[in-house]
Amino acid sequence: MPADTIFHKILRREIPAQIVYEDDDVLAFKDIHPKATTHLLFIAKKDQDFVSSIDDLTEKTAYVPLLLIRKAQAFAKKYGIDGYQLRFHVGRGGGQEVFYLHLHFLSEQKLAD
Ligand code: AMP
């Protein structure tokens, strides 16, 4: 059975999220328990059934982390955020709770409304 997580449900619009960016490849939304002034999560739309964690990457899905990083970089540039942290939590021991590969974007700069 394909994986189904809370982020799959956000992607399918079955549960609400504060979406800040979307294109054909990625979705970005605000973390519900922010650890910084701006705390966003970037997820890829494709291959979501196969990429649960950095730990699971294969030749076919190795593009996903770089895609997320590039989208986060473009997002930061667009919104004038020039200082931020990007994090992947890997596995339960690494603090990962949602097994749908996602990139944390944290900044003490506020996202303009
Ligand atoms: P991780 O520990 O890397 O798996 O991060 C999962 C993140 O998802 C945590 O920072 C949670 O606060 C966040 N989160 C969980 N449920 C939701 C939700 N419904 N909407 C937005 N963020 C969420």
PDB file of C-alpha atoms and ligand atoms in Angstrom:
ATOM      1  CA  MET A   1       0.000   0.000   0.000  1.00  0.00           C
ATOM      2  CA  PRO A   2       1.375   3.461  -0.827  1.00  0.00           C
ATOM      3  CA  ALA A   3       2.488   5.612   2.087  1.00  0.00           C
ATOM      4  CA  ASP A   4      -0.035   8.091   3.402  1.00  0.00           C
ATOM      5  CA  THR A   5       1.015  10.808   5.806  1.00  0.00           C
ATOM      6  CA  ILE A   6      -0.336  14.133   6.990  1.00  0.00           C
ATOM      7  CA  PHE A   7       1.675  15.807   4.213  1.00  0.00           C
ATOM      8  CA  HIS A   8      -0.020  13.616   1.571  1.00  0.00           C
ATOM      9  CA  LYS A   9      -3.330  14.859   2.979  1.00  0.00           C
ATOM     10  CA  ILE A  10      -2.141  18.491   2.800  1.00  0.00           C
ATOM     11  CA  LEU A  11      -1.069  17.921  -0.799  1.00  0.00           C
ATOM     12  CA  ARG A  12      -4.518  16.483  -1.624  1.00  0.00           C
ATOM     13  CA  ARG A  13      -6.151  19.425   0.224  1.00  0.00           C
ATOM     14  CA  GLU A  14      -7.857  17.032   2.629  1.00  0.00           C
ATOM     15  CA  ILE A  15      -6.571  18.976   5.617  1.00  0.00           C
ATOM     16  CA  PRO A  16      -5.826  22.704   5.732  1.00  0.00           C
ATOM     17  CA  ALA A  17      -2.375  24.255   5.683  1.00  0.00           C
ATOM     18  CA  GLN A  18      -1.029  27.750   5.297  1.00  0.00           C
ATOM     19  CA  ILE A  19       0.412  27.366   1.826  1.00  0.00           C
ATOM     20  CA  VAL A  20       2.981  30.022   0.943  1.00  0.00           C
ATOM     21  CA  TYR A  21       4.251  28.708  -2.381  1.00  0.00           C
ATOM     22  CA  GLU A  22       3.237  26.161  -5.007  1.00  0.00           C
ATOM     23  CA  ASP A  23       4.320  25.230  -8.510  1.00  0.00           C
ATOM     24  CA  ASP A  24       4.209  22.063 -10.619  1.00  0.00           C
ATOM     25  CA  ASP A  25       6.982  20.432  -8.589  1.00  0.00           C
ATOM     26  CA  VAL A  26       6.749  21.561  -4.983  1.00  0.00           C
ATOM     27  CA  LEU A  27       4.459  22.799  -2.248  1.00  0.00           C
ATOM     28  CA  ALA A  28       5.612  24.958   0.681  1.00  0.00           C
ATOM     29  CA  PHE A  29       3.559  25.645   3.792  1.00  0.00           C
ATOM     30  CA  LYS A  30       4.007  27.026   7.301  1.00  0.00           C
ATOM     31  CA  ASP A  31       5.022  24.585  10.023  1.00  0.00           C
ATOM     32  CA  ILE A  32       2.198  24.253  12.515  1.00  0.00           C
ATOM     33  CA  HIS A  33       4.670  24.422  15.450  1.00  0.00           C
ATOM     34  CA  PRO A  34       7.168  27.046  14.268  1.00  0.00           C
ATOM     35  CA  LYS A  35      10.688  26.900  15.700  1.00  0.00           C
ATOM     36  CA  ALA A  36      11.647  30.258  14.163  1.00  0.00           C
ATOM     37  CA  THR A  37       9.940  33.491  13.096  1.00  0.00           C
ATOM     38  CA  THR A  38       9.521  31.941   9.673  1.00  0.00           C
ATOM     39  CA  HIS A  39       9.355  28.135   9.635  1.00  0.00           C
ATOM     40  CA  LEU A  40       8.278  26.562   6.368  1.00  0.00           C
ATOM     41  CA  LEU A  41       8.226  23.017   5.033  1.00  0.00           C
ATOM     42  CA  PHE A  42       8.996  22.248   1.393  1.00  0.00           C
ATOM     43  CA  ILE A  43       7.735  18.996  -0.127  1.00  0.00           C
ATOM     44  CA  ALA A  44       7.975  17.549  -3.633  1.00  0.00           C
ATOM     45  CA  LYS A  45       4.762  16.644  -5.407  1.00  0.00           C
ATOM     46  CA  LYS A  46       6.091  13.741  -7.449  1.00  0.00           C
ATOM     47  CA  ASP A  47       7.459  10.405  -6.241  1.00  0.00           C
ATOM     48  CA  GLN A  48       5.853  11.047  -2.878  1.00  0.00           C
ATOM     49  CA  ASP A  49       4.917   7.394  -2.563  1.00  0.00           C
ATOM     50  CA  PHE A  50       8.562   6.417  -2.649  1.00  0.00           C
ATOM     51  CA  VAL A  51      10.505   9.093  -0.817  1.00  0.00           C
ATOM     52  CA  SER A  52       9.789   8.979   2.869  1.00  0.00           C
ATOM     53  CA  SER A  53      13.197  10.075   4.121  1.00  0.00           C
ATOM     54  CA  ILE A  54      16.729  10.950   3.050  1.00  0.00           C
ATOM     55  CA  ASP A  55      17.488   7.443   4.228  1.00  0.00           C
ATOM     56  CA  ASP A  56      15.307   5.986   1.446  1.00  0.00           C
ATOM     57  CA  LEU A  57      16.793   7.831  -1.524  1.00  0.00           C
ATOM     58  CA  THR A  58      17.510   5.817  -4.662  1.00  0.00           C
ATOM     59  CA  GLU A  59      19.029   6.710  -8.045  1.00  0.00           C
ATOM     60  CA  LYS A  60      15.519   7.569  -9.237  1.00  0.00           C
ATOM     61  CA  THR A  61      14.660   9.855  -6.328  1.00  0.00           C
ATOM     62  CA  ALA A  62      18.041  11.397  -5.519  1.00  0.00           C
ATOM     63  CA  TYR A  63      16.951  14.564  -7.325  1.00  0.00           C
ATOM     64  CA  VAL A  64      14.355  15.384  -4.643  1.00  0.00           C
ATOM     65  CA  PRO A  65      16.566  16.986  -1.938  1.00  0.00           C
ATOM     66  CA  LEU A  66      18.301  19.198  -4.491  1.00  0.00           C
ATOM     67  CA  LEU A  67      14.939  20.195  -5.974  1.00  0.00           C
ATOM     68  CA  LEU A  68      13.698  21.226  -2.522  1.00  0.00           C
ATOM     69  CA  ILE A  69      16.892  23.171  -1.783  1.00  0.00           C
ATOM     70  CA  ARG A  70      16.737  25.011  -5.124  1.00  0.00           C
ATOM     71  CA  LYS A  71      13.068  25.927  -4.564  1.00  0.00           C
ATOM     72  CA  ALA A  72      13.841  27.148  -1.052  1.00  0.00           C
ATOM     73  CA  GLN A  73      16.706  29.234  -2.414  1.00  0.00           C
ATOM     74  CA  ALA A  74      14.448  30.801  -5.070  1.00  0.00           C
ATOM     75  CA  PHE A  75      11.732  31.413  -2.486  1.00  0.00           C
ATOM     76  CA  ALA A  76      14.177  33.183  -0.152  1.00  0.00           C
ATOM     77  CA  LYS A  77      15.446  35.347  -2.972  1.00  0.00           C
ATOM     78  CA  LYS A  78      11.906  36.263  -4.035  1.00  0.00           C
ATOM     79  CA  TYR A  79      10.925  37.294  -0.503  1.00  0.00           C
ATOM     80  CA  GLY A  80      14.182  39.065   0.317  1.00  0.00           C
ATOM     81  CA  ILE A  81      15.194  36.591   3.034  1.00  0.00           C
ATOM     82  CA  ASP A  82      18.978  36.599   3.045  1.00  0.00           C
ATOM     83  CA  GLY A  83      19.643  34.469   6.129  1.00  0.00           C
ATOM     84  CA  TYR A  84      18.067  31.111   6.760  1.00  0.00           C
ATOM     85  CA  GLN A  85      18.674  27.492   7.773  1.00  0.00           C
ATOM     86  CA  LEU A  86      17.736  24.407   5.786  1.00  0.00           C
ATOM     87  CA  ARG A  87      17.334  21.088   7.598  1.00  0.00           C
ATOM     88  CA  PHE A  88      16.421  17.510   6.877  1.00  0.00           C
ATOM     89  CA  HIS A  89      15.546  15.356   9.878  1.00  0.00           C
ATOM     90  CA  VAL A  90      16.525  11.800   9.029  1.00  0.00           C
ATOM     91  CA  GLY A  91      14.858   8.864  10.755  1.00  0.00           C
ATOM     92  CA  ARG A  92      13.275   8.752  14.196  1.00  0.00           C
ATOM     93  CA  GLY A  93      16.700   9.116  15.823  1.00  0.00           C
ATOM     94  CA  GLY A  94      17.178  12.303  13.797  1.00  0.00           C
ATOM     95  CA  GLY A  95      13.904  13.760  15.009  1.00  0.00           C
ATOM     96  CA  GLN A  96      11.853  12.877  11.936  1.00  0.00           C
ATOM     97  CA  GLU A  97       8.147  12.534  12.725  1.00  0.00           C
ATOM     98  CA  VAL A  98       6.533  12.752   9.294  1.00  0.00           C
ATOM     99  CA  PHE A  99       7.773  10.167   6.807  1.00  0.00           C
ATOM    100  CA  TYR A 100       7.279  12.204   3.665  1.00  0.00           C
ATOM    101  CA  LEU A 101      10.594  13.760   2.719  1.00  0.00           C
ATOM    102  CA  HIS A 102      10.513  17.471   3.572  1.00  0.00           C
ATOM    103  CA  LEU A 103      12.918  20.349   3.932  1.00  0.00           C
ATOM    104  CA  HIS A 104      12.663  22.666   6.921  1.00  0.00           C
ATOM    105  CA  PHE A 105      13.257  26.334   6.091  1.00  0.00           C
ATOM    106  CA  LEU A 106      13.887  28.474   9.160  1.00  0.00           C
ATOM    107  CA  SER A 107      14.620  32.171   9.399  1.00  0.00           C
ATOM    108  CA  GLU A 108      14.377  34.899  12.002  1.00  0.00           C
ATOM    109  CA  GLN A 109      13.297  37.221   9.202  1.00  0.00           C
ATOM    110  CA  LYS A 110       9.563  37.707   8.840  1.00  0.00           C
ATOM    111  CA  LEU A 111       7.775  36.630   5.709  1.00  0.00           C
ATOM    112  CA  ALA A 112       6.105  39.675   4.197  1.00  0.00           C
ATOM    113  CA  ASP A 113       2.294  39.364   4.037  1.00  0.00           C
TER     114      ASP A 113
HETATM  115  P1  AMP B   1      10.015  16.283  11.120  1.00  0.00           P
HETATM  116  O1  AMP B   1      10.335  16.242  12.570  1.00  0.00           O
HETATM  117  O2  AMP B   1      11.196  16.650  10.274  1.00  0.00           O
HETATM  118  O3  AMP B   1       9.291  15.047  10.623  1.00  0.00           O
HETATM  119  O4  AMP B   1       9.041  17.517  10.948  1.00  0.00           O
HETATM  120  C1  AMP B   1       7.670  17.436  10.837  1.00  0.00           C
HETATM  121  C2  AMP B   1       7.149  18.821  11.041  1.00  0.00           C
HETATM  122  O5  AMP B   1       5.809  18.855  10.575  1.00  0.00           O
HETATM  123  C3  AMP B   1       7.135  19.304  12.497  1.00  0.00           C
HETATM  124  O6  AMP B   1       7.955  20.470  12.606  1.00  0.00           O
HETATM  125  C4  AMP B   1       5.658  19.595  12.753  1.00  0.00           C
HETATM  126  O7  AMP B   1       5.469  20.742  13.547  1.00  0.00           O
HETATM  127  C5  AMP B   1       5.100  19.778  11.360  1.00  0.00           C
HETATM  128  N1  AMP B   1       3.694  19.478  11.185  1.00  0.00           N
HETATM  129  C6  AMP B   1       3.018  18.389  11.638  1.00  0.00           C
HETATM  130  N2  AMP B   1       1.730  18.442  11.249  1.00  0.00           N
HETATM  131  C7  AMP B   1       1.594  19.580  10.525  1.00  0.00           C
HETATM  132  C8  AMP B   1       0.497  20.197   9.846  1.00  0.00           C
HETATM  133  N3  AMP B   1      -0.730  19.657   9.843  1.00  0.00           N
HETATM  134  N4  AMP B   1       0.725  21.373   9.204  1.00  0.00           N
HETATM  135  C9  AMP B   1       1.943  21.925   9.208  1.00  0.00           C
HETATM  136  N5  AMP B   1       3.023  21.388   9.828  1.00  0.00           N
HETATM  137  C10 AMP B   1       2.845  20.238  10.477  1.00  0.00           C
END
